[in-house]
mmCIF file of C-alpha atoms and ligand atoms in Angstrom:
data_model
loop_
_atom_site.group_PDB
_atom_site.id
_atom_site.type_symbol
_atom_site.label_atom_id
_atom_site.label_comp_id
_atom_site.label_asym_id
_atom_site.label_seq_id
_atom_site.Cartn_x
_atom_site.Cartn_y
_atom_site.Cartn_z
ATOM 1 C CA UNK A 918 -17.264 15.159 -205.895
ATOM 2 C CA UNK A 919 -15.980 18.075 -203.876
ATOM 3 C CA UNK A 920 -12.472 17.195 -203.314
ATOM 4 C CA UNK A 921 -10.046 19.844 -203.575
ATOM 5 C CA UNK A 922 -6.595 18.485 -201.501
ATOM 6 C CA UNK A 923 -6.838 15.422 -202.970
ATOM 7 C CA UNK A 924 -7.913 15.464 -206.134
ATOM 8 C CA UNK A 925 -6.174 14.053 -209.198
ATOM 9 C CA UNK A 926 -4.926 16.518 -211.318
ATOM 10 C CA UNK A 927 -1.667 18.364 -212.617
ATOM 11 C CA UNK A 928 0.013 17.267 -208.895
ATOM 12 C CA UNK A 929 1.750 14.278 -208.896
ATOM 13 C CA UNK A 930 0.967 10.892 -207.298
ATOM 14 C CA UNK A 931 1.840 11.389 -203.548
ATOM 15 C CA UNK A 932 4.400 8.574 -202.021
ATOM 16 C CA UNK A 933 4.071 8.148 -198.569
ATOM 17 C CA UNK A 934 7.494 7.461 -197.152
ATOM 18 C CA UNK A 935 8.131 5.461 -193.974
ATOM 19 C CA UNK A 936 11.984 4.915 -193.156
ATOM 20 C CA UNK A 937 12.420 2.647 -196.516
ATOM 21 C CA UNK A 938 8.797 2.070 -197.067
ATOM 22 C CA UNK A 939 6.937 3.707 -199.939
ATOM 23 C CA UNK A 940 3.663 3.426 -200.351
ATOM 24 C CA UNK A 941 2.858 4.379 -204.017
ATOM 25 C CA UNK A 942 5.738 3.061 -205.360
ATOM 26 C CA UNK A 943 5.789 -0.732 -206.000
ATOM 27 C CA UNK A 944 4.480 -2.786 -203.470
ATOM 28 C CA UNK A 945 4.418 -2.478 -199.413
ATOM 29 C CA UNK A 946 3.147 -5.220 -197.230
ATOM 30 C CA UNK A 947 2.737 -4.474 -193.446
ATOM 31 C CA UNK A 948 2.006 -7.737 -191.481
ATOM 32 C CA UNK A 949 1.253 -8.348 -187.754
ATOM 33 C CA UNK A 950 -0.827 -9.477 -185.547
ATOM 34 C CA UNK A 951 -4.764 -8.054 -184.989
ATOM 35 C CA UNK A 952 -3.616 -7.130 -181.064
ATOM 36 C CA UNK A 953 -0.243 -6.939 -179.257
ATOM 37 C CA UNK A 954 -1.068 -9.676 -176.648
ATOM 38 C CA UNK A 955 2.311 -10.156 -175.228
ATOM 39 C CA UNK A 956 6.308 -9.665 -175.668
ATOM 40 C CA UNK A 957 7.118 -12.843 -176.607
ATOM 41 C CA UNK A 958 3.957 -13.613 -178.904
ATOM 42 C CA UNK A 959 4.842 -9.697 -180.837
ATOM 43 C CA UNK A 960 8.482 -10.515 -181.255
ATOM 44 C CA UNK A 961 7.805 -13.736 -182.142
ATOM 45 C CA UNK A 962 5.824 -12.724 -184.890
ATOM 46 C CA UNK A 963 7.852 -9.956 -185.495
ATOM 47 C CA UNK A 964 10.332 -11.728 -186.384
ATOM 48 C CA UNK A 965 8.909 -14.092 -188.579
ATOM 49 C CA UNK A 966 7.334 -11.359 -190.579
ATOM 50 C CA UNK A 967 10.175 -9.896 -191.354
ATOM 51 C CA UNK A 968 11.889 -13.106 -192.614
ATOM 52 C CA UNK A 969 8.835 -13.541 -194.794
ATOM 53 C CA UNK A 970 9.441 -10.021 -196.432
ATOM 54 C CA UNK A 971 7.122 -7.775 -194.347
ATOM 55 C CA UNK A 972 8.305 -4.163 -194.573
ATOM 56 C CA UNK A 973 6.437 -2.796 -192.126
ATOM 57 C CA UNK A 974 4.735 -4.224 -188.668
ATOM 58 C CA UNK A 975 1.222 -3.642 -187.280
ATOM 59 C CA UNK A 976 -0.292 -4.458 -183.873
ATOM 60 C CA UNK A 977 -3.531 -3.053 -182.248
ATOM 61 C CA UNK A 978 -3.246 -1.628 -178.354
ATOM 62 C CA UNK A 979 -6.433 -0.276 -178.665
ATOM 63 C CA UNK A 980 -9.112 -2.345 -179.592
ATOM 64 C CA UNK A 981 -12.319 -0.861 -181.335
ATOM 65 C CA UNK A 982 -14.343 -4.327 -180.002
ATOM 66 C CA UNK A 983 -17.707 -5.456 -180.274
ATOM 67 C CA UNK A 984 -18.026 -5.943 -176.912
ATOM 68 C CA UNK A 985 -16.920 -4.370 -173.760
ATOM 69 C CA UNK A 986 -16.314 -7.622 -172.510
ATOM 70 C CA UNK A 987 -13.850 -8.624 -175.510
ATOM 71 C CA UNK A 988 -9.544 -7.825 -175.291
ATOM 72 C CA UNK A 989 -9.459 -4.224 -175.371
ATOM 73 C CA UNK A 990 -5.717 -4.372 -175.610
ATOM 74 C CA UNK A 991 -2.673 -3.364 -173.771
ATOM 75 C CA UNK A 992 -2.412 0.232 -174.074
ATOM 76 C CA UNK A 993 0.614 1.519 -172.967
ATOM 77 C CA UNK A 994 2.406 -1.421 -172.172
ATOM 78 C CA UNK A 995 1.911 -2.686 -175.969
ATOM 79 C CA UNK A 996 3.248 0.265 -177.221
ATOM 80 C CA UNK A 997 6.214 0.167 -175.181
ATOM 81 C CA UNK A 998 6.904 -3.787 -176.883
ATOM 82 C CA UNK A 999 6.264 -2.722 -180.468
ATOM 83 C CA UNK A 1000 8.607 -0.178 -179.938
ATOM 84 C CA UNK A 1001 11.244 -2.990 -178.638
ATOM 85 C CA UNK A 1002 9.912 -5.020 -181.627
ATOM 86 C CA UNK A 1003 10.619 -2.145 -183.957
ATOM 87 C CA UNK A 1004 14.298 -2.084 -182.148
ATOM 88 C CA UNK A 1005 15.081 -5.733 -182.707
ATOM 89 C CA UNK A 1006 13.832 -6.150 -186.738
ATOM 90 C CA UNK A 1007 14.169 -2.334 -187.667
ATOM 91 C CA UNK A 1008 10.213 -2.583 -188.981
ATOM 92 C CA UNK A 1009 8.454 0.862 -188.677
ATOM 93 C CA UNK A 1010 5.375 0.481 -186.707
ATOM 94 C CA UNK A 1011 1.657 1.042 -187.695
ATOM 95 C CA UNK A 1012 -1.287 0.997 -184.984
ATOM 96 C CA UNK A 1013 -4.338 2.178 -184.176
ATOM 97 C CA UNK A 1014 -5.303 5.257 -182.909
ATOM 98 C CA UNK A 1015 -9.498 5.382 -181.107
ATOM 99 C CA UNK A 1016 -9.434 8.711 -179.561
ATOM 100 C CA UNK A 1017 -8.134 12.627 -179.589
ATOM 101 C CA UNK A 1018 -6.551 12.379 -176.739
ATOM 102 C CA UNK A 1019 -4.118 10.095 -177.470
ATOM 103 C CA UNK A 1020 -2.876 11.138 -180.896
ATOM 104 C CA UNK A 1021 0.402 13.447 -179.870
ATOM 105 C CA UNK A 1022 1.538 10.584 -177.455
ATOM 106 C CA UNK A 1023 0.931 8.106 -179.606
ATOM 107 C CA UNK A 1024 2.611 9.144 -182.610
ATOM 108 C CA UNK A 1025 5.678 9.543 -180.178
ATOM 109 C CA UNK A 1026 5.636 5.886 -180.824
ATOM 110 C CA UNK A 1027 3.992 4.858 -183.590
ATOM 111 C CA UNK A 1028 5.332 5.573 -187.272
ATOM 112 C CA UNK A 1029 2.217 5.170 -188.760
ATOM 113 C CA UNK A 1030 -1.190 6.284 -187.179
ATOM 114 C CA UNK A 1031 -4.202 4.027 -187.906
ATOM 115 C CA UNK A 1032 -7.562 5.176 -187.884
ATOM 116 C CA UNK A 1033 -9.822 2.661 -188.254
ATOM 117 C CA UNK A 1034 -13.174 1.729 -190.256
ATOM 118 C CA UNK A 1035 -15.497 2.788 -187.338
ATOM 119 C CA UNK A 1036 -13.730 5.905 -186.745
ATOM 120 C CA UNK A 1037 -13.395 7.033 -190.144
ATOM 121 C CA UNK A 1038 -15.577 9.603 -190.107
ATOM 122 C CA UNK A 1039 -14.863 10.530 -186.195
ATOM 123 C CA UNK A 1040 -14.235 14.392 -187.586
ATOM 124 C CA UNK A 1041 -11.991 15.237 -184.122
ATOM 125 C CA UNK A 1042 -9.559 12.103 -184.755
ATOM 126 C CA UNK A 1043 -9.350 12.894 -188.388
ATOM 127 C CA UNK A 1044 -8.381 16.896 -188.032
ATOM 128 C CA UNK A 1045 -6.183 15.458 -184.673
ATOM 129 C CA UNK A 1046 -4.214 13.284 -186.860
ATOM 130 C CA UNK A 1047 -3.766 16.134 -189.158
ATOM 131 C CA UNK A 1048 -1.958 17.803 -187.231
ATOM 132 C CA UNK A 1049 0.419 14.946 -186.127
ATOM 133 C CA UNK A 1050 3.910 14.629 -188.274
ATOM 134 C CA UNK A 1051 2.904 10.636 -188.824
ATOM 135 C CA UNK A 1052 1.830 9.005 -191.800
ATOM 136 C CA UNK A 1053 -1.910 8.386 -191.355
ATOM 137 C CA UNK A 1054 -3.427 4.859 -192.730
ATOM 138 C CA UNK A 1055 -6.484 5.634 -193.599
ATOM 139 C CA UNK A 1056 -9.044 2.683 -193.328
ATOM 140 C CA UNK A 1057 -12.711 3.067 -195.524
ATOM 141 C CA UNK A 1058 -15.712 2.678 -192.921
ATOM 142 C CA UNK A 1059 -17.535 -0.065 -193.296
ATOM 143 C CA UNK A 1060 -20.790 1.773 -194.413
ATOM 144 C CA UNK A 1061 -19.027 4.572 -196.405
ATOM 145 C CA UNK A 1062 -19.114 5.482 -200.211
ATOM 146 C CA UNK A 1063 -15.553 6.189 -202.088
ATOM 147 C CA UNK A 1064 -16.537 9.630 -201.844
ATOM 148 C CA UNK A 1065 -17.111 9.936 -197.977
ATOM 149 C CA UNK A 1066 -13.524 7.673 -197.595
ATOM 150 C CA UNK A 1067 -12.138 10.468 -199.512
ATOM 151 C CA UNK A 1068 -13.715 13.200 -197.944
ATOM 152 C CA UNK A 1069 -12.434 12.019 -194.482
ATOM 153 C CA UNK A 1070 -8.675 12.269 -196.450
ATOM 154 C CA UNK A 1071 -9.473 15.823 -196.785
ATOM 155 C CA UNK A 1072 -9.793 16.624 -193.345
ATOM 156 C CA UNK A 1073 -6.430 15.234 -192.476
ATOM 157 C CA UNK A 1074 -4.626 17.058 -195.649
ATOM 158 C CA UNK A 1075 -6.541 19.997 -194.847
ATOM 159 C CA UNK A 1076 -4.730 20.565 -191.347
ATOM 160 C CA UNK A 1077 -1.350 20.510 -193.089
ATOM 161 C CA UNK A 1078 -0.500 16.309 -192.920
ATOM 162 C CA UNK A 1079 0.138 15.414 -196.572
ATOM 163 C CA UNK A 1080 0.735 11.420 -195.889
ATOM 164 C CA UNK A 1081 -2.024 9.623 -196.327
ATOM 165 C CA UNK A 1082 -2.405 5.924 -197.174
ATOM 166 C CA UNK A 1083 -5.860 5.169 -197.762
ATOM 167 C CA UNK A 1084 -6.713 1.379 -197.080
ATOM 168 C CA UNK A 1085 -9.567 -0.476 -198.198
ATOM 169 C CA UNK A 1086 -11.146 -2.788 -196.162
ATOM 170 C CA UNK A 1087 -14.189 -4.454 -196.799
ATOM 171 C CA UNK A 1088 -17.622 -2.649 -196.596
ATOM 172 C CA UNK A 1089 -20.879 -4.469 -194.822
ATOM 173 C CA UNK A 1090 -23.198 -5.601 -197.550
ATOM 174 C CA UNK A 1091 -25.849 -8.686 -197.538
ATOM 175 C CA UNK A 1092 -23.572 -11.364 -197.715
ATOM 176 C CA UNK A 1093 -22.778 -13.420 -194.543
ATOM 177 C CA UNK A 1094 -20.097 -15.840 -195.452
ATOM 178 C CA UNK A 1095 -17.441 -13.509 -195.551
ATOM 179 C CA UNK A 1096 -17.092 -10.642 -193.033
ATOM 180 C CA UNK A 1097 -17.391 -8.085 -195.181
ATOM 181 C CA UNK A 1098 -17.108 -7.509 -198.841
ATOM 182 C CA UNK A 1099 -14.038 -6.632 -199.991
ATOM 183 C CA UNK A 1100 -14.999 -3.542 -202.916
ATOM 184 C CA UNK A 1101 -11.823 -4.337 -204.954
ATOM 185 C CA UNK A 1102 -13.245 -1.714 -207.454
ATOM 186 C CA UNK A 1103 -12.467 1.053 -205.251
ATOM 187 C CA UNK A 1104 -8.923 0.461 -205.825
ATOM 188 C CA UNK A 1105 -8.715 1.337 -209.484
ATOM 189 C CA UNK A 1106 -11.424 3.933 -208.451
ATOM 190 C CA UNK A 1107 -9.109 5.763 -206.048
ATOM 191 C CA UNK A 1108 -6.365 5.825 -208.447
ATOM 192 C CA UNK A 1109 -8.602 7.555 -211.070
ATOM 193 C CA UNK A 1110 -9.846 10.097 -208.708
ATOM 194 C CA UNK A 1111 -6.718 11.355 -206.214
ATOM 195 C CA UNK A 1112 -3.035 11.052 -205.928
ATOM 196 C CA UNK A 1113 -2.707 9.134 -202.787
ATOM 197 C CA UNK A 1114 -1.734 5.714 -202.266
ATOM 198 C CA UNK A 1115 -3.720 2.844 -201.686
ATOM 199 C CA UNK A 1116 -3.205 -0.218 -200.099
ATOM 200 C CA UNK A 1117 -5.764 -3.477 -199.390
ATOM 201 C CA UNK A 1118 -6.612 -5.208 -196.013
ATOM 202 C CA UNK A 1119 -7.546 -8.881 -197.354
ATOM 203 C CA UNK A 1120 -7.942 -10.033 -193.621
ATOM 204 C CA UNK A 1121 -10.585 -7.870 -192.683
ATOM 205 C CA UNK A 1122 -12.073 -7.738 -195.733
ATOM 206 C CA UNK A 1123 -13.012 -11.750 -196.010
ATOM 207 C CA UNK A 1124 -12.843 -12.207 -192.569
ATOM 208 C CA UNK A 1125 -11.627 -15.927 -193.658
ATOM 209 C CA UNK A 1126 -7.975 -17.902 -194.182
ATOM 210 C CA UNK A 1127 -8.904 -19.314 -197.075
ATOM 211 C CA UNK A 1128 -9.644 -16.420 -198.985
ATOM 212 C CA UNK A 1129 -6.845 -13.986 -197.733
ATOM 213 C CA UNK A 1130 -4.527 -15.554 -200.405
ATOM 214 C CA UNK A 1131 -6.936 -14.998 -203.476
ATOM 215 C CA UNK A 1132 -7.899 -11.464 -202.332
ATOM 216 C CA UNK A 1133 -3.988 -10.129 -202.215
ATOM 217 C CA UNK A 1134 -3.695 -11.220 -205.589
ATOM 218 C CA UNK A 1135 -7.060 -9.809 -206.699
ATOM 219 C CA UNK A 1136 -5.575 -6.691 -204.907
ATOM 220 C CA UNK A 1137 -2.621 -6.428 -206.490
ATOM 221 C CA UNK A 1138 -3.869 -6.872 -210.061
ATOM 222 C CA UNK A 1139 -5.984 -4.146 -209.691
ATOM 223 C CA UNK A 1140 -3.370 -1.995 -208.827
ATOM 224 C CA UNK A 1141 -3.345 -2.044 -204.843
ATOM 225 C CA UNK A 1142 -0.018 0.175 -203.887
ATOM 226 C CA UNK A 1143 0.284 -2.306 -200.583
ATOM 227 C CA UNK A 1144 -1.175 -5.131 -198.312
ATOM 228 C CA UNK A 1145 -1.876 -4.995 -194.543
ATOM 229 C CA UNK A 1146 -2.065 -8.229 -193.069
ATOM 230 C CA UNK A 1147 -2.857 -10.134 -189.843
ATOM 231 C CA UNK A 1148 -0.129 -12.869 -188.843
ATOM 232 C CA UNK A 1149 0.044 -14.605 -185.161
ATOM 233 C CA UNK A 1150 2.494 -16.868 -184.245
ATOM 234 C CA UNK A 1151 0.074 -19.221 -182.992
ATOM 235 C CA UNK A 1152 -3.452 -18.001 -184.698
ATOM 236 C CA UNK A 1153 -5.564 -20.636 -182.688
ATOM 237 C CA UNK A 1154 -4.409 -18.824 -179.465
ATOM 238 C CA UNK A 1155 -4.879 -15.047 -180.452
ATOM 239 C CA UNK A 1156 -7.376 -12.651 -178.517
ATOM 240 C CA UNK A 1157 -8.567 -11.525 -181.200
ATOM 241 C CA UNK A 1158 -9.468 -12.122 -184.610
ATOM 242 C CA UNK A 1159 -8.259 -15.579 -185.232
ATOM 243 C CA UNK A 1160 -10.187 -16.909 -187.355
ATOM 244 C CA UNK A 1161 -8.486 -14.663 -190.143
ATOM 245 C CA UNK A 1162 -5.115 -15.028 -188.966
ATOM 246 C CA UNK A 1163 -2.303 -16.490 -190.911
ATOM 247 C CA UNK A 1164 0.844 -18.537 -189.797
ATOM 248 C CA UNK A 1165 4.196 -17.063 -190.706
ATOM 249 C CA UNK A 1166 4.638 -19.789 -193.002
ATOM 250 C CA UNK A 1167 1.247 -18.951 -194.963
ATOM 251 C CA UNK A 1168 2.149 -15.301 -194.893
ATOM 252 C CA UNK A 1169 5.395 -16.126 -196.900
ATOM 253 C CA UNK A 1170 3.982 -18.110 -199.308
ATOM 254 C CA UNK A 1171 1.645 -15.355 -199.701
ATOM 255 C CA UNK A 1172 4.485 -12.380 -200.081
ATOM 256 C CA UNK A 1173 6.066 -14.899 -202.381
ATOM 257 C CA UNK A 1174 3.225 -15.218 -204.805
ATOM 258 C CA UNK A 1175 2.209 -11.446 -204.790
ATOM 259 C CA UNK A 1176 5.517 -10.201 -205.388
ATOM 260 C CA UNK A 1177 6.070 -12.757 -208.279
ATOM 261 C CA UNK A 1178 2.683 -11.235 -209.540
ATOM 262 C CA UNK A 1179 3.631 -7.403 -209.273
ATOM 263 C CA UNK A 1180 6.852 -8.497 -210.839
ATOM 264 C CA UNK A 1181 4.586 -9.701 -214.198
ATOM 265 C CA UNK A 1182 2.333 -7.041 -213.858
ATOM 266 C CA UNK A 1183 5.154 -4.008 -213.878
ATOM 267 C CA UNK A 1184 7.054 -6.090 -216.775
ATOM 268 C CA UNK A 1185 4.052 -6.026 -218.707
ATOM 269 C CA UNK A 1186 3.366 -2.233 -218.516
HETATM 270 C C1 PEP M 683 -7.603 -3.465 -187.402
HETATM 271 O O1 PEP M 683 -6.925 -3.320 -188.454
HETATM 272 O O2 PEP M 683 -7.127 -3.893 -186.372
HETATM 273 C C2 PEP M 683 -9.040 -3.144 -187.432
HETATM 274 C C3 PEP M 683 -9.759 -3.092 -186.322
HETATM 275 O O3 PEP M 683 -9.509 -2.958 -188.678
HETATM 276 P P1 PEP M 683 -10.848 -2.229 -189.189
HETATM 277 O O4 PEP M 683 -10.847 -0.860 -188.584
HETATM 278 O O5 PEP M 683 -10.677 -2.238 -190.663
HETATM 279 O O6 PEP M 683 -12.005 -3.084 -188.729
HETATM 280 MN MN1 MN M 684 -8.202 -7.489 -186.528
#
């Protein structure tokens, strides 16, 4: 592997800091819903994310969809209400990013720029959020080795932006029941190979409730520096993605269990 930037080796693990948030330093769970829909259903969930131990909050405005015909999200106007969101809970606010253009206005908002699995290797985007002062979350394209994830890390370290959280999400293999598999074992891979963080997106990655629970504790015991996942106020209304959508109430229970689990796993080490 040619990595140079972010390569293991005498450096020291980076920590991606995000107001109080570190990511690569215990555990950081962002939650939110898949797409900022309205004001009331993003502060509502705000809200309730936060009381259930979320650090951070995501939200899409811009929607990498299927179809054209599918919620393409709010643009603008959903920026402008995570930004109230981020007012009224004090959660710093991650969100996706689709094209070049709209990187330097973006980050104007946004504390954390996503670039997502089927832009991962968009070259433009990547050196474009290089050169923004945001934290960049990272997400591993669906059809991508470890080694073309971390390749795409290079590009953004390369035009002087040394926060990167890399996030794994799932890559497409032959299974169907789930909607994608989630590669757990690049996780403990990472860590052997760079210095950046790494957190898990469970929701993406099974694509189902049930097993959103399991996979954050899979996650965590092999070492996942964070979570990212999708919460709606009322998941049987949400525009998109809500079949993998928890309650609040599921999403605490979760936080609960995974923080009683990194709490074993750092007292055993
Ligand atoms: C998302 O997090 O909203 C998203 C679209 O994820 P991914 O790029 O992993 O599919
Ligand atoms: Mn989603």
């Amino acid at each position: 592997m040619n990595l140079r930037l972010t390569q293991l080796g005498e450096k020291a693990k980076t920590i991606v800091r995000v107001g109080d948030t570190s990511f690569g330093d215990g555990l950081a769970i962002i939650a939110g819903p898949c797409s900022v829909e309205s004001e009331r259903q993003l502060m509502e969930t705000a809200v309730a994310v936060k009381a259930a131990g979320a650090q951070m909050l995501r939200g899409g405005v811009f929607k990498p969809r299927t179809s054209p015909y599918s919620f393409q999200g709010l643009g603008l106007k959903g920026l402008k209400i995570l930004d109230k969101a981020r007012a009224a809970t004090g959660l710093p606010i991650v969100t996706e990013v689709l094209d070049t253009r709209d990187v330097s206005w973006v980050s104007e908002y946004a504390d954390v720029l996503q670039i997502g699995a089927r832009n991962m290797q968009n070259f433009s985007l990547l050196k474009e959020a290089g050169k923004s002062s945001r934290a960049v979350l990272l997400k591993r394209g669906m059809y991508s080795t470890i080694e073309e994830w971390l390749n795409c890390a290079e590009y953004i370290l390369n035009e002087g932006n040394p926060n990167v959280i890399l996030c794994e999400r799932g890559i497409r293999s032959f299974e169907t029941y789930t909607r994608n598999t989630l590669d757990l074992s690049s996780v403990p891979a990472v860590k052997e190979l760079t210095h950046l963080p790494v957190i898990v997106d469970p929701s993406h990655g099974t694509g189902r409730l049930s097993l959103i629970e399991p996979m954050s504790a899979a996650a965590v015991a092999a070492g996942a520096d964070g979570l990212i996942v999708e919460v709606h106020i009322n998941p049987a209304e949400a525009l998109s993605d809500k079949d993998q959508a928890l309650t609040p109430q599921q999403f605490s229970d979760l936080v609960r269990k995974v923080r009683g689990l990194k709490k074993f796993m750092q007292e055993g080490s």
